[in-house]
PDB file of C-alpha atoms in Angstrom:
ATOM      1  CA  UNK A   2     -14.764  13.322 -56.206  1.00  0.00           C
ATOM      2  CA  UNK A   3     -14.781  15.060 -52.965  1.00  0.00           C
ATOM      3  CA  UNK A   4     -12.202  13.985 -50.499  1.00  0.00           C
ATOM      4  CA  UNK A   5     -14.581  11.815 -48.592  1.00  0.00           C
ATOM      5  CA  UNK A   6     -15.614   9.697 -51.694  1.00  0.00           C
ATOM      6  CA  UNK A   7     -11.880   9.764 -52.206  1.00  0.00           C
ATOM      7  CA  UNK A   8     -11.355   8.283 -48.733  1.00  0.00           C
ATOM      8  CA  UNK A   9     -13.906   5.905 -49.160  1.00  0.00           C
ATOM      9  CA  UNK A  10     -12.785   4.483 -52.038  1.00  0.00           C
ATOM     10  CA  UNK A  11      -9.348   3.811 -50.615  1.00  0.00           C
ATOM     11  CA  UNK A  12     -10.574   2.213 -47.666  1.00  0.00           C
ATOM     12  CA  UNK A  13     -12.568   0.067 -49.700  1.00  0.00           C
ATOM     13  CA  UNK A  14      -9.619  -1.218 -51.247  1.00  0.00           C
ATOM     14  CA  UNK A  15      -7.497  -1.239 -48.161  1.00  0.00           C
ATOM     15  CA  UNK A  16      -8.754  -0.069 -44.797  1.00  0.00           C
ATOM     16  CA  UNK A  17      -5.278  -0.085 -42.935  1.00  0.00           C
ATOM     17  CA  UNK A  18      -3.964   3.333 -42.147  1.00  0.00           C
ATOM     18  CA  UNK A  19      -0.396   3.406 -41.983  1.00  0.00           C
ATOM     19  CA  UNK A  20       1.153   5.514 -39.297  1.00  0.00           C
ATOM     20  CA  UNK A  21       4.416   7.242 -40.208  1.00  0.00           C
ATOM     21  CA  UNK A  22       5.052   8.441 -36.520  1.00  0.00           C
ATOM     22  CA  UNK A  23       8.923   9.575 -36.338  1.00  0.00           C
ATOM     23  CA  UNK A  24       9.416   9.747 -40.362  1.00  0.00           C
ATOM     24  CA  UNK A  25      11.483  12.536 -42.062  1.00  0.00           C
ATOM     25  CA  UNK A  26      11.002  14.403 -44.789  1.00  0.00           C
ATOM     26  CA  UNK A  27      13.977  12.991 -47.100  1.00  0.00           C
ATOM     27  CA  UNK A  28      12.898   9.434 -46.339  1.00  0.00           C
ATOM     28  CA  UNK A  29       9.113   9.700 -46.457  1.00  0.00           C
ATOM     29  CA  UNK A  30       8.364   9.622 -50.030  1.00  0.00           C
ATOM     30  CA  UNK A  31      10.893   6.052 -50.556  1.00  0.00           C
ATOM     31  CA  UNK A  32       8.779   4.474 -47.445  1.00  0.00           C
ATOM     32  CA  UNK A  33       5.555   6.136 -48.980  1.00  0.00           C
ATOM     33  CA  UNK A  34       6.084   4.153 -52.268  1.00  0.00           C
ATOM     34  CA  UNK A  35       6.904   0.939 -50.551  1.00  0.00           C
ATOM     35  CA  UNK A  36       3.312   1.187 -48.783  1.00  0.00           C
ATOM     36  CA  UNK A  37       1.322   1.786 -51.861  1.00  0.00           C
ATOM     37  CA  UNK A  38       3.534  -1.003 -53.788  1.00  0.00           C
ATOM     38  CA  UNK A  39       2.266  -3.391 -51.056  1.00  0.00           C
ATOM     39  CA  UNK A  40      -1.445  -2.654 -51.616  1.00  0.00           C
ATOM     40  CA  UNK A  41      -1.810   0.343 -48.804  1.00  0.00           C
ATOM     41  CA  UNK A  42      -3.738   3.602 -49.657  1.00  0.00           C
ATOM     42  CA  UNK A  43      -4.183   5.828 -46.634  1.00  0.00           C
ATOM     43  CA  UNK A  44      -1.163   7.026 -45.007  1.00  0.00           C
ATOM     44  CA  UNK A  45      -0.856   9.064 -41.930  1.00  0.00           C
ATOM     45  CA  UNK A  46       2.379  11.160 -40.554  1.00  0.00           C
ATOM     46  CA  UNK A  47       1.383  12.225 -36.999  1.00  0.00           C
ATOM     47  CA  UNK A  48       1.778  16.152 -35.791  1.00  0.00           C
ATOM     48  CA  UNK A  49       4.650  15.233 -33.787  1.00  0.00           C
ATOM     49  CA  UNK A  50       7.226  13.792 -36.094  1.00  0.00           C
ATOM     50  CA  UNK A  51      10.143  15.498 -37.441  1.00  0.00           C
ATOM     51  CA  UNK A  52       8.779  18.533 -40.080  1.00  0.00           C
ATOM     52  CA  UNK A  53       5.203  16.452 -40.189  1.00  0.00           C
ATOM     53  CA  UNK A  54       4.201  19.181 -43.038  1.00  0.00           C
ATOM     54  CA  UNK A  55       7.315  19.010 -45.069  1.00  0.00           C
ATOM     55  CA  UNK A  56       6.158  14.856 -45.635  1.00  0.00           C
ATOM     56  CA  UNK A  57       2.812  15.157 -45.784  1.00  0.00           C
ATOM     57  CA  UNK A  58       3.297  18.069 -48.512  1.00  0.00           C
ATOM     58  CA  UNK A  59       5.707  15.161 -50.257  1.00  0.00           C
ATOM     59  CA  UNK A  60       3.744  12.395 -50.086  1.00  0.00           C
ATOM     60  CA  UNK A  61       0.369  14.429 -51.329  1.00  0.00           C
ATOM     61  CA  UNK A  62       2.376  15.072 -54.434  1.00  0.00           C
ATOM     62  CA  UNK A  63       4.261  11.563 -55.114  1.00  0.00           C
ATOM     63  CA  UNK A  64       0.994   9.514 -54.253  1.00  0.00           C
ATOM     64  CA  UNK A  65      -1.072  12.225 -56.021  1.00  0.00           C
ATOM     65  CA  UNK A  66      -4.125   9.678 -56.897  1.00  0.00           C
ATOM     66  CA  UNK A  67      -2.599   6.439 -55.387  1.00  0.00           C
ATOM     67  CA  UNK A  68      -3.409   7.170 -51.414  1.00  0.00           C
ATOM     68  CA  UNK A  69      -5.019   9.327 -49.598  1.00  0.00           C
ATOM     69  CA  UNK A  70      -2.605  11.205 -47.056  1.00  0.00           C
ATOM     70  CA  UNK A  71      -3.404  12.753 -43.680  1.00  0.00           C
ATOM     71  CA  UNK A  72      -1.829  13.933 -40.222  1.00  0.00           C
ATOM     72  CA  UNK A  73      -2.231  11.606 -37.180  1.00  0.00           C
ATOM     73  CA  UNK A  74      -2.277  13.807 -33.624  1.00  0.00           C
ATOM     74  CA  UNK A  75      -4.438  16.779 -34.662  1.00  0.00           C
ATOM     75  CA  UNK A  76      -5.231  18.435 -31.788  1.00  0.00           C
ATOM     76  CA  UNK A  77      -5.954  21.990 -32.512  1.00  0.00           C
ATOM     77  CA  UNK A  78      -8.606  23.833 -34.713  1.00  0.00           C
ATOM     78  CA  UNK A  79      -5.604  25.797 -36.751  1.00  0.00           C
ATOM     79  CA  UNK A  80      -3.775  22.407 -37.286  1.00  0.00           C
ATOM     80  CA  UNK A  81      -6.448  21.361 -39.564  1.00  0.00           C
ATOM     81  CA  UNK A  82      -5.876  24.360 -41.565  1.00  0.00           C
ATOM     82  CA  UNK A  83      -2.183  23.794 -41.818  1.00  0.00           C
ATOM     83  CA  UNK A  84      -2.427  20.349 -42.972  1.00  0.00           C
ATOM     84  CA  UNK A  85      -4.904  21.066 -45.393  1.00  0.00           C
ATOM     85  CA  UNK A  86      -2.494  23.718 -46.665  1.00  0.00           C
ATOM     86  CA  UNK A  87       0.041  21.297 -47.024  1.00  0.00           C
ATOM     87  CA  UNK A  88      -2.243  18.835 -49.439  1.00  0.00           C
ATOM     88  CA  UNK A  89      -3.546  16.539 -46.283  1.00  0.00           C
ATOM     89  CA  UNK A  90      -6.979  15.775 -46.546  1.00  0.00           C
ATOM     90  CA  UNK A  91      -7.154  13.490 -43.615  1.00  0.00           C
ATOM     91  CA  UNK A  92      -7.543  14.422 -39.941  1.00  0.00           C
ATOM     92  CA  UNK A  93      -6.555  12.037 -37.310  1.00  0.00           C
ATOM     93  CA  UNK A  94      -6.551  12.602 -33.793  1.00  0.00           C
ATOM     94  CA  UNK A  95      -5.848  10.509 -30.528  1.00  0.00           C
ATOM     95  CA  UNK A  96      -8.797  12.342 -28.578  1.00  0.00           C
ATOM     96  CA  UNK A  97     -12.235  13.273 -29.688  1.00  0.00           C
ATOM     97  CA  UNK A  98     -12.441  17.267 -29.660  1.00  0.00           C
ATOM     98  CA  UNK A  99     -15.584  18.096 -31.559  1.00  0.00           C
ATOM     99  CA  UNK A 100     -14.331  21.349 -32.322  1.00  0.00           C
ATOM    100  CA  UNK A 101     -11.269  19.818 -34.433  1.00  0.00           C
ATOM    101  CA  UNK A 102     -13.534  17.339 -35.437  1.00  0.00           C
ATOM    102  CA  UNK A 103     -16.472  19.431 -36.908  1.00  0.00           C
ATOM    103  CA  UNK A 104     -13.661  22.365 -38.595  1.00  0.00           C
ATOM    104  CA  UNK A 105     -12.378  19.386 -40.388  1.00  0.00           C
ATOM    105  CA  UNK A 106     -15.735  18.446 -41.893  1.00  0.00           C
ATOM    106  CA  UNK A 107     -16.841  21.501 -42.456  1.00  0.00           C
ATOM    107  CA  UNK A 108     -13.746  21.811 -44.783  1.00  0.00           C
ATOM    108  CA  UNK A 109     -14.582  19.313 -46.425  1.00  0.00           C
ATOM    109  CA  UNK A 110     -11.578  16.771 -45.063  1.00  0.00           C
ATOM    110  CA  UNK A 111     -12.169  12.913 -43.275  1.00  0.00           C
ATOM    111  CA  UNK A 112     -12.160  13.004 -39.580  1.00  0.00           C
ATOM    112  CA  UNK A 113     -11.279  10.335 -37.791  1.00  0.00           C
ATOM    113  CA  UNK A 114     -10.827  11.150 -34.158  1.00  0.00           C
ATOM    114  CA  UNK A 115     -10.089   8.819 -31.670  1.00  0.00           C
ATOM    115  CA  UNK A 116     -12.515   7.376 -28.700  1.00  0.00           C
ATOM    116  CA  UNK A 117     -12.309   4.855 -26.076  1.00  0.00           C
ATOM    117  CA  UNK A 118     -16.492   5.228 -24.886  1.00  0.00           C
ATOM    118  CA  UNK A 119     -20.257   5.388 -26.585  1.00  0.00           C
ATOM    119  CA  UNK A 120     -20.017   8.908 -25.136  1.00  0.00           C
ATOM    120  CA  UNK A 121     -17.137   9.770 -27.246  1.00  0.00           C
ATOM    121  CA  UNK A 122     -18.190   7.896 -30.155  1.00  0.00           C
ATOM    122  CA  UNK A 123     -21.631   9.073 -30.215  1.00  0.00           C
ATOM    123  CA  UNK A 124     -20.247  12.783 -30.146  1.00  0.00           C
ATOM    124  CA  UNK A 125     -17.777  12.615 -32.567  1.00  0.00           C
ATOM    125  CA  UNK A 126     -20.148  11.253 -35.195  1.00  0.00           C
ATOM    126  CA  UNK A 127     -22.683  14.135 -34.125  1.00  0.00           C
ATOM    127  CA  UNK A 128     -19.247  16.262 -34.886  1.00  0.00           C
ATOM    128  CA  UNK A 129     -19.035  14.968 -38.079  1.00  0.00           C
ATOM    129  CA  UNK A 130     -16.324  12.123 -37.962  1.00  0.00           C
ATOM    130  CA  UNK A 131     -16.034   9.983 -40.928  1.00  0.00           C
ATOM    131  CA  UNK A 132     -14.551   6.952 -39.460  1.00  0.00           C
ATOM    132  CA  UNK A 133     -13.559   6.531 -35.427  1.00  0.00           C
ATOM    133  CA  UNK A 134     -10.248   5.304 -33.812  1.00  0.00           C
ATOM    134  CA  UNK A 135     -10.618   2.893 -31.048  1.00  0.00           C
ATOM    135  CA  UNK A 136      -7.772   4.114 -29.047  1.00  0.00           C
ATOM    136  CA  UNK A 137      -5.845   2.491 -27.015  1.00  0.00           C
ATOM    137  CA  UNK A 138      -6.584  -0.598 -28.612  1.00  0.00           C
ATOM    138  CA  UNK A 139      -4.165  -2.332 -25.918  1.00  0.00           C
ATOM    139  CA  UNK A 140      -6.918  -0.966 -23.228  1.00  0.00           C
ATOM    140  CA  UNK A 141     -10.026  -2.286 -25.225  1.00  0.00           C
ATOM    141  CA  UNK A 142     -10.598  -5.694 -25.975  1.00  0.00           C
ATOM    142  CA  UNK A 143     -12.839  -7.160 -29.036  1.00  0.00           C
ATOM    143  CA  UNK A 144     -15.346  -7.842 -26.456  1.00  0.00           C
ATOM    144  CA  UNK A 145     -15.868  -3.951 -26.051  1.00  0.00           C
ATOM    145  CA  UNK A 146     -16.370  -3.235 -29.399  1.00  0.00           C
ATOM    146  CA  UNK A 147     -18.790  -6.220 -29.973  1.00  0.00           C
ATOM    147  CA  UNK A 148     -20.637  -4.337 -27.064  1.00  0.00           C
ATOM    148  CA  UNK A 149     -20.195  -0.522 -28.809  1.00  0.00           C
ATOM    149  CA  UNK A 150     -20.621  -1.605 -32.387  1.00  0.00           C
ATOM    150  CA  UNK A 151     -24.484  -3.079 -30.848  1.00  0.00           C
ATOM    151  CA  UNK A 152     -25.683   0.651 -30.092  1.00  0.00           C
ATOM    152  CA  UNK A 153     -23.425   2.527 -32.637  1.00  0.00           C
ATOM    153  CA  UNK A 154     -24.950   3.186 -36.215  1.00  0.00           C
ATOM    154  CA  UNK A 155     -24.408  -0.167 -38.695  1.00  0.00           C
ATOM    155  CA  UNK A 156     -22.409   2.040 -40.885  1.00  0.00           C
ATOM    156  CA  UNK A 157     -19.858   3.271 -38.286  1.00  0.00           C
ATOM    157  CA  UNK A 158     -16.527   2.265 -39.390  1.00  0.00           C
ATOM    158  CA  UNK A 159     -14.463   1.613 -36.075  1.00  0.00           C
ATOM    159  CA  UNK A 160     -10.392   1.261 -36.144  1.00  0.00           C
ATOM    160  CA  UNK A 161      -8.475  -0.118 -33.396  1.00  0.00           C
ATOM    161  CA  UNK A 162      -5.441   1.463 -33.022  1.00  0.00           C
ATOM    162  CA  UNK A 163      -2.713   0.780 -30.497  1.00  0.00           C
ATOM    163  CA  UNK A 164      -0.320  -2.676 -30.216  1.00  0.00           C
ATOM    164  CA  UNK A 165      -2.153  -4.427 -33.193  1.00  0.00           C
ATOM    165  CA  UNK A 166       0.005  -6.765 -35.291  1.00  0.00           C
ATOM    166  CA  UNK A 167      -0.146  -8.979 -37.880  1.00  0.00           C
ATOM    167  CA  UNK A 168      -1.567 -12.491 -35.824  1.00  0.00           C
ATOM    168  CA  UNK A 169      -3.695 -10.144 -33.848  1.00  0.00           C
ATOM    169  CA  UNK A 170      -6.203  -8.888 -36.609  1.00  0.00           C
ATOM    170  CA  UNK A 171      -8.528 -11.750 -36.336  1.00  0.00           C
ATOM    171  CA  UNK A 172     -10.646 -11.461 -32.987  1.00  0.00           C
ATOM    172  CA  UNK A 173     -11.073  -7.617 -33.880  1.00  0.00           C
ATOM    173  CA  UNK A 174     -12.338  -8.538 -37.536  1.00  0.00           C
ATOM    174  CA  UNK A 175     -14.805 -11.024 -35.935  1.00  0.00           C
ATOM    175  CA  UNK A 176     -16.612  -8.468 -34.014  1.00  0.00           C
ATOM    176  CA  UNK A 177     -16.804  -6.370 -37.099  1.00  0.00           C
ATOM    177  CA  UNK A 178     -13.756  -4.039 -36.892  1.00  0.00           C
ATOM    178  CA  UNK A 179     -13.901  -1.909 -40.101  1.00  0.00           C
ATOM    179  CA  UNK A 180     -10.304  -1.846 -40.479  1.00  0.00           C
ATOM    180  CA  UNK A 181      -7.127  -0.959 -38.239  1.00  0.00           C
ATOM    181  CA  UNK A 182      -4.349   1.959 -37.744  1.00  0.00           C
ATOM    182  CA  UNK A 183      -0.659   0.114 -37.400  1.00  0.00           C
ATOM    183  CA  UNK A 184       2.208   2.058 -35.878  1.00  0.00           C
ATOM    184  CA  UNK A 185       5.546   0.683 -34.349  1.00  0.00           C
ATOM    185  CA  UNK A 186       4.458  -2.669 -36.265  1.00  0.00           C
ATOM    186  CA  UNK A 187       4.550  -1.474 -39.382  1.00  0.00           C
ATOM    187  CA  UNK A 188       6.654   1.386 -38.627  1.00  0.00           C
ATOM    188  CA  UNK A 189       9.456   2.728 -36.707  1.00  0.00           C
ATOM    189  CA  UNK A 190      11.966   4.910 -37.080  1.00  0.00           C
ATOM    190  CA  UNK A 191      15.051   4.237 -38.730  1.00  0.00           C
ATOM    191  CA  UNK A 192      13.466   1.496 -40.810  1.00  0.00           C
ATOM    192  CA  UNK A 193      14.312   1.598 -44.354  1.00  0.00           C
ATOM    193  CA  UNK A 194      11.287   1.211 -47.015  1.00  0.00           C
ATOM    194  CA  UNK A 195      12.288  -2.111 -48.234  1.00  0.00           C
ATOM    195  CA  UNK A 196      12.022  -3.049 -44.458  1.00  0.00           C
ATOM    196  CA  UNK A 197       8.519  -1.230 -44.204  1.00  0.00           C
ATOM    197  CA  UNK A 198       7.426  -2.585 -47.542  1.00  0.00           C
ATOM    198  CA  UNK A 199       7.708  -5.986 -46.438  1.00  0.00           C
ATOM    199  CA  UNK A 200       5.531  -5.667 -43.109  1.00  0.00           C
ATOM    200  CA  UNK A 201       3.282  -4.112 -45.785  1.00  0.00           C
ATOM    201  CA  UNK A 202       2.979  -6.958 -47.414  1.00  0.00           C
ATOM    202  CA  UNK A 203       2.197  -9.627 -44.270  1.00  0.00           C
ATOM    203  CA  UNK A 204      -0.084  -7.080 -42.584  1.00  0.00           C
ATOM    204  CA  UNK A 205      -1.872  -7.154 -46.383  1.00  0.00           C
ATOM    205  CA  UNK A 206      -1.838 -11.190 -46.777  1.00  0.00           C
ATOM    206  CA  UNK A 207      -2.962 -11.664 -42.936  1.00  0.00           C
ATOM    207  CA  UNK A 208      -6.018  -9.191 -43.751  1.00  0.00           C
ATOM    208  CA  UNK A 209      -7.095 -11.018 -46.824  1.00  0.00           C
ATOM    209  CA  UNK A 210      -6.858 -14.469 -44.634  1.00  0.00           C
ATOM    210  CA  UNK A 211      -9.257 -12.744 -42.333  1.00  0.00           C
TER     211      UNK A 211
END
């Protein structure tokens, strides 16, 4: 399979990206478990965490098969590189720079940048993206994406990322969000994995309620 099959197969069975933002290296692999036990399968450890290479090289060989793993603020061409080096396959940004966006397709990796317009959105498809990232999510509202996902393509899969938690899922999924990216919610640092497994869990239970 190539790594965008790959990606869309885990989505399919869970489209919530869990972001590791502040994780370590000895501790990623213990909360990385927890997140797969709870039914998650794409996990992301942004660029600016401690030694964000060190844990995504860990959790690409622990959860070799079980989730797909990628790097969340990917800003720069030669980032791409060193994340695919490290066994990410997964590009996630917070911006929509076509040039990180089109090296990472044409390495084959999923790029999903993050936009906040049409313009962007439109763009970063052209790029290549796989999947887009409706960020800030806290400055959007489900009434904008209703109003993008009309004049995007049918097949665009749009995340919102940014202050979503587990009772605030539903208006987004109503207007046809694909999925969703969860940070501090899920997440934080210092948390132990039995503590992240079981936000896992409710963020899991409230998506299957819908």
């Amino acid at each position: 399979m190539t790594h965008r099959e790959t990606f869309d197969a885990a989505f399919a069975r869970c489209p919530l990206v869990a972001i590791l933002r502040g994780v370590k290296p000895d501790e990623v692999v213990a909360i990385g478990e927890a997140l797969v036990d709870a039914g998650f399968t794409i996990i992301e450890v942004p660029m600016n965490s401690p030694q964000p290479l060190d844990s995504i090289a860990r959790l690409a060989k622990a959860l070799a098969g079980r989730a797909v793993i990628g790097a969340g603020t990917v800003l720069r061409v030669e980032d791409v590189d060193a994340v695919g080096a490290a066994g990410g396959t997964l590009i996630i940004s917070p911006n929509a720079n076509t040039a990180v966006i089109a090296a990472a397709a044409a390495r084959g990796y999923v790029a999903m940048p993050g936009i906040a317009t049409p313009t962007e959105a439109f763009a970063a498809l052209e790029a290549g993206a796989a999947a887009l990232k409706l960020f800030p999510a806290e400055a959007a509202s489900p009434v904008v994406l209703k109003a993008m996902r009309a004049v995007l393509p049918k097949d665009t899969r749009v995340l919102p990322v940014g202050g979503v938690n587990v009772d605030g899922m539903g208006p987004w999924l109503a207007v046809g969000a694909a999925g969703f990216g969860l940070g501090s919610a899920l997440y934080a640092p210092g948390m132990t994995a039995a503590d992240v497994g079981a936000r896992a869990k409710a963020f899991v239970a409230a998506l299957a309620a819908g």
